[in-house]
Amino acid sequence: MTKYILAPSILASDMTQLGSQIAAAESAGADWIHVDVMDGHFVPNITMGPFIVEACRRVTKFPLDVHLMIEKPEQMLEAFAKAGATGLTVHVETCPHLHRTLQHIKSLGCKAGVVLNPGTAVGAIEPVLHLADLVLVMSVNPGFGGQEFIPESLGRIAEIRKKLDALGSSAWLEVDGGVSVETIAQLKEAGTTAFVAGTSVFKHPEGIDAGVKALREYL
Ligand code: DX5
Ligand code: ZN
């Protein structure tokens, strides 16, 4: 039976209560904690760095799924690994030496992820698919939580699912952006196995527990 991962994104959390918000997501049935790292260059927003990853590591034993929306990610890999990241996911758009960067991540003892923006051709990751522990498809343009899901993402996920299956790869196929009770069933149908959710978990009107459980029903 396929295991499906739910990865709440702390970008949508109340940062003044980070520890208890992560604990609430965990006990409600989340699997990983997603950390969105933004540098104000690759994306038009600045969020968190190794310091916050290290703080998360102190409050949870759950895998920390760290999404690097930064230029020159290769320069920061060691710092994030040291801070306690479980997986490091780099954007193909920021990595001229993607093959080397994925190997570098693995050499640090982390799971290696590669991510595509909505405007990037799926073929761009083909040469490194065999190296990836995780492939992330952005279903919004990265930079902010709470954006509207881009429906074309479904076809892109299905295309990558076929390529992973053809390779016999057991990599996670993850989606990020606009994951909600309205979109999650189709995403699962298209072959997604890991779901990032910010707004629909941390800003659920009935609380974090209700947000996780509403999504979990589909997985
Ligand atoms: C967007 C981030 C996402 C974001 C998702 O740049 O990578 O992880 O937190 O937020 P929602 O789930 O609100 O679309
Ligand atoms: Zn993300």
Short mmCIF file of C-alpha atoms and ligand atoms in Angstrom, two decimals:
data_model
loop_
_atom_site.label_atom_id
_atom_site.label_comp_id
_atom_site.label_asym_id
_atom_site.label_seq_id
_atom_site.Cartn_x
_atom_site.Cartn_y
_atom_site.Cartn_z
CA MET A 1 0.00 0.00 0.00
CA THR A 2 1.32 3.43 -0.90
CA LYS A 3 2.24 5.63 2.01
CA TYR A 4 1.15 9.23 1.66
CA ILE A 5 2.99 12.00 3.44
CA LEU A 6 1.41 15.16 4.79
CA ALA A 7 3.96 17.94 5.34
CA PRO A 8 2.55 21.08 6.99
CA SER A 9 4.48 24.21 6.02
CA ILE A 10 5.37 26.38 9.02
CA LEU A 11 5.36 29.42 6.74
CA ALA A 12 1.65 29.69 7.60
CA SER A 13 2.13 29.05 11.31
CA ASP A 14 2.04 31.55 14.16
CA MET A 15 5.78 32.04 14.69
CA THR A 16 5.23 33.25 18.25
CA GLN A 17 3.95 29.74 19.04
CA LEU A 18 6.16 27.68 16.76
CA GLY A 19 6.84 24.82 19.17
CA SER A 20 3.22 24.23 20.12
CA GLN A 21 2.04 24.65 16.52
CA ILE A 22 4.45 21.95 15.35
CA ALA A 23 3.36 19.72 18.24
CA ALA A 24 -0.29 20.21 17.26
CA ALA A 25 0.42 19.27 13.63
CA GLU A 26 2.32 16.19 14.77
CA SER A 27 -0.33 14.88 17.09
CA ALA A 28 -3.06 15.50 14.52
CA GLY A 29 -1.38 13.14 12.06
CA ALA A 30 1.24 15.02 10.04
CA ASP A 31 4.35 13.15 8.85
CA TRP A 32 7.00 15.74 8.03
CA ILE A 33 7.46 19.43 8.83
CA HIS A 34 8.06 21.59 5.74
CA VAL A 35 10.37 24.60 6.14
CA ASP A 36 10.31 27.29 3.43
CA VAL A 37 13.63 29.09 3.08
CA MET A 38 13.51 32.27 0.97
CA ASP A 39 16.29 34.74 0.25
CA GLY A 40 14.64 37.81 -1.28
CA HIS A 41 16.57 37.17 -4.53
CA PHE A 42 15.36 33.93 -6.08
CA VAL A 43 11.90 34.70 -4.73
CA PRO A 44 10.44 38.06 -3.69
CA ASN A 45 10.24 37.28 0.02
CA ILE A 46 12.59 36.57 2.93
CA THR A 47 11.70 33.98 5.53
CA MET A 48 13.90 31.68 7.60
CA GLY A 49 17.37 30.17 7.63
CA PRO A 50 19.40 27.50 9.47
CA PHE A 51 18.64 29.19 12.78
CA ILE A 52 14.94 28.31 12.51
CA VAL A 53 15.69 24.81 11.24
CA GLU A 54 17.81 24.30 14.32
CA ALA A 55 14.96 25.59 16.52
CA CYS A 56 12.53 23.17 14.82
CA ARG A 57 14.98 20.34 15.35
CA ARG A 58 14.91 21.01 19.08
CA VAL A 59 11.12 20.70 19.30
CA THR A 60 10.47 17.74 16.99
CA LYS A 61 11.91 14.39 15.99
CA PHE A 62 9.85 14.42 12.79
CA PRO A 63 11.64 14.70 9.45
CA LEU A 64 12.37 18.32 8.50
CA ASP A 65 11.65 18.79 4.80
CA VAL A 66 13.64 21.91 3.94
CA HIS A 67 12.72 23.71 0.70
CA LEU A 68 15.51 26.03 -0.41
CA MET A 69 14.18 28.94 -2.48
CA ILE A 70 17.58 30.61 -2.53
CA GLU A 71 20.27 31.48 -5.03
CA LYS A 72 23.51 29.49 -4.84
CA PRO A 73 22.00 26.86 -2.50
CA GLU A 74 25.24 24.85 -2.69
CA GLN A 75 26.88 27.41 -0.40
CA MET A 76 24.35 26.82 2.38
CA LEU A 77 23.86 23.04 2.29
CA GLU A 78 26.26 22.27 5.09
CA ALA A 79 24.71 24.85 7.41
CA PHE A 80 21.22 23.41 6.87
CA ALA A 81 22.45 19.84 7.29
CA LYS A 82 24.17 20.80 10.54
CA ALA A 83 21.03 22.54 11.74
CA GLY A 84 19.20 19.23 11.49
CA ALA A 85 17.49 19.13 8.09
CA THR A 86 16.36 15.65 7.05
CA GLY A 87 15.90 16.52 3.39
CA LEU A 88 17.20 19.44 1.36
CA THR A 89 15.32 20.35 -1.80
CA VAL A 90 16.93 22.63 -4.38
CA HIS A 91 15.36 24.42 -7.32
CA VAL A 92 16.58 23.30 -10.73
CA GLU A 93 16.42 27.00 -11.74
CA THR A 94 19.17 27.86 -9.19
CA CYS A 95 21.54 24.95 -9.86
CA PRO A 96 23.84 25.06 -12.88
CA HIS A 97 25.55 21.96 -11.44
CA LEU A 98 22.44 20.13 -10.35
CA HIS A 99 24.01 16.67 -10.53
CA ARG A 100 26.86 17.75 -8.26
CA THR A 101 24.52 19.57 -5.88
CA LEU A 102 22.32 16.50 -5.38
CA GLN A 103 25.40 14.37 -4.71
CA HIS A 104 26.61 17.01 -2.27
CA ILE A 105 23.31 16.85 -0.35
CA LYS A 106 23.58 13.07 -0.08
CA SER A 107 27.19 13.29 1.07
CA LEU A 108 25.94 15.39 4.00
CA GLY A 109 23.63 12.54 5.01
CA CYS A 110 20.42 14.27 3.87
CA LYS A 111 17.73 13.18 1.42
CA ALA A 112 18.21 14.96 -1.89
CA GLY A 113 15.22 16.74 -3.42
CA VAL A 114 14.83 18.65 -6.65
CA VAL A 115 12.04 21.13 -7.37
CA LEU A 116 10.56 22.72 -10.49
CA ASN A 117 8.81 26.07 -10.78
CA PRO A 118 5.50 26.11 -12.67
CA GLY A 119 7.22 27.70 -15.68
CA THR A 120 10.07 25.20 -15.95
CA ALA A 121 9.93 22.30 -18.41
CA VAL A 122 9.61 18.88 -16.78
CA GLY A 123 12.51 17.63 -18.94
CA ALA A 124 14.92 19.82 -16.95
CA ILE A 125 15.08 17.23 -14.15
CA GLU A 126 15.20 14.15 -16.38
CA PRO A 127 19.01 13.70 -16.27
CA VAL A 128 19.06 13.63 -12.45
CA LEU A 129 15.84 11.77 -11.67
CA HIS A 130 17.74 8.61 -10.71
CA LEU A 131 19.63 10.61 -8.04
CA ALA A 132 16.61 12.23 -6.43
CA ASP A 133 15.04 10.98 -3.21
CA LEU A 134 12.25 13.50 -3.73
CA VAL A 135 10.84 15.45 -6.69
CA LEU A 136 8.81 18.52 -5.80
CA VAL A 137 6.42 20.15 -8.24
CA MET A 138 5.50 23.75 -7.40
CA SER A 139 1.80 24.27 -7.95
CA VAL A 140 2.08 28.03 -7.27
CA ASN A 141 4.89 30.45 -8.09
CA PRO A 142 7.12 30.25 -5.02
CA GLY A 143 7.42 33.12 -2.57
CA PHE A 144 4.19 33.24 -0.58
CA GLY A 145 1.67 31.01 1.13
CA GLY A 146 -2.04 31.18 0.44
CA GLN A 147 -1.90 31.44 -3.35
CA GLU A 148 -4.29 29.84 -5.78
CA PHE A 149 -3.47 26.35 -7.08
CA ILE A 150 -2.31 26.26 -10.73
CA PRO A 151 -4.36 23.49 -12.38
CA GLU A 152 -1.76 22.70 -15.06
CA SER A 153 0.32 21.23 -12.24
CA LEU A 154 -1.78 18.06 -12.37
CA GLY A 155 -0.57 17.15 -15.87
CA ARG A 156 3.02 17.88 -14.87
CA ILE A 157 2.74 15.60 -11.84
CA ALA A 158 1.28 12.81 -13.95
CA GLU A 159 4.15 13.18 -16.42
CA ILE A 160 6.78 12.95 -13.68
CA ARG A 161 4.95 10.02 -12.07
CA LYS A 162 5.32 8.11 -15.37
CA LYS A 163 9.02 8.92 -15.59
CA LEU A 164 9.66 7.83 -11.98
CA ASP A 165 7.74 4.59 -12.48
CA ALA A 166 9.62 3.87 -15.72
CA LEU A 167 12.89 4.25 -13.82
CA GLY A 168 11.64 2.05 -10.98
CA SER A 169 12.33 5.00 -8.67
CA SER A 170 10.88 5.05 -5.19
CA ALA A 171 11.40 8.84 -4.85
CA TRP A 172 8.65 10.81 -3.19
CA LEU A 173 6.64 12.93 -5.63
CA GLU A 174 5.70 16.02 -3.67
CA VAL A 175 3.44 18.96 -4.44
CA ASP A 176 3.60 22.44 -2.89
CA GLY A 177 1.12 25.29 -3.18
CA GLY A 178 -2.63 25.51 -2.86
CA VAL A 179 -3.06 22.01 -1.42
CA SER A 180 -6.53 21.88 0.15
CA VAL A 181 -9.58 19.62 0.43
CA GLU A 182 -10.54 20.94 -3.02
CA THR A 183 -7.31 19.91 -4.74
CA ILE A 184 -5.84 17.00 -2.79
CA ALA A 185 -7.89 14.16 -4.30
CA GLN A 186 -6.91 15.07 -7.87
CA LEU A 187 -3.29 15.46 -6.82
CA LYS A 188 -3.30 11.99 -5.30
CA GLU A 189 -4.94 10.60 -8.43
CA ALA A 190 -2.17 12.17 -10.57
CA GLY A 191 0.48 10.27 -8.60
CA THR A 192 1.53 12.61 -5.79
CA THR A 193 2.82 10.85 -2.67
CA ALA A 194 3.79 13.82 -0.46
CA PHE A 195 1.64 16.90 0.13
CA VAL A 196 2.84 20.23 1.50
CA ALA A 197 0.09 22.29 3.07
CA GLY A 198 0.45 25.66 4.76
CA THR A 199 -2.76 27.67 4.83
CA SER A 200 -5.08 24.67 4.89
CA VAL A 201 -3.38 23.36 8.04
CA PHE A 202 -2.17 26.34 10.09
CA LYS A 203 -4.90 28.77 9.09
CA HIS A 204 -7.82 26.33 9.20
CA PRO A 205 -10.74 28.18 10.82
CA GLU A 206 -11.26 25.32 13.31
CA GLY A 207 -7.59 24.95 14.16
CA ILE A 208 -4.55 22.89 13.24
CA ASP A 209 -6.02 19.56 14.33
CA ALA A 210 -9.07 20.03 12.09
CA GLY A 211 -6.85 21.19 9.20
CA VAL A 212 -4.63 18.11 9.33
CA LYS A 213 -7.53 15.72 9.80
CA ALA A 214 -9.52 17.20 6.88
CA LEU A 215 -6.60 16.55 4.50
CA ARG A 216 -5.69 13.21 6.06
CA GLU A 217 -9.12 11.87 5.19
CA TYR A 218 -8.05 11.80 1.56
CA LEU A 219 -4.71 10.08 2.17
C1 DX5 B 1 5.46 28.74 -1.38
C2 DX5 B 1 5.98 27.73 -0.38
C3 DX5 B 1 4.94 26.85 0.15
C4 DX5 B 1 3.83 27.52 0.91
C5 DX5 B 1 2.56 26.77 0.61
O1 DX5 B 1 6.51 29.43 -1.94
O2 DX5 B 1 6.96 26.91 -0.97
O3 DX5 B 1 5.45 25.75 0.90
O4 DX5 B 1 4.03 27.55 2.29
O5 DX5 B 1 1.52 27.48 1.14
P1 DX5 B 1 -0.01 27.14 0.90
O6 DX5 B 1 -0.22 25.73 1.32
O7 DX5 B 1 -0.68 28.14 1.75
O8 DX5 B 1 -0.27 27.32 -0.58
ZN ZN B 2 7.64 24.99 0.13
#
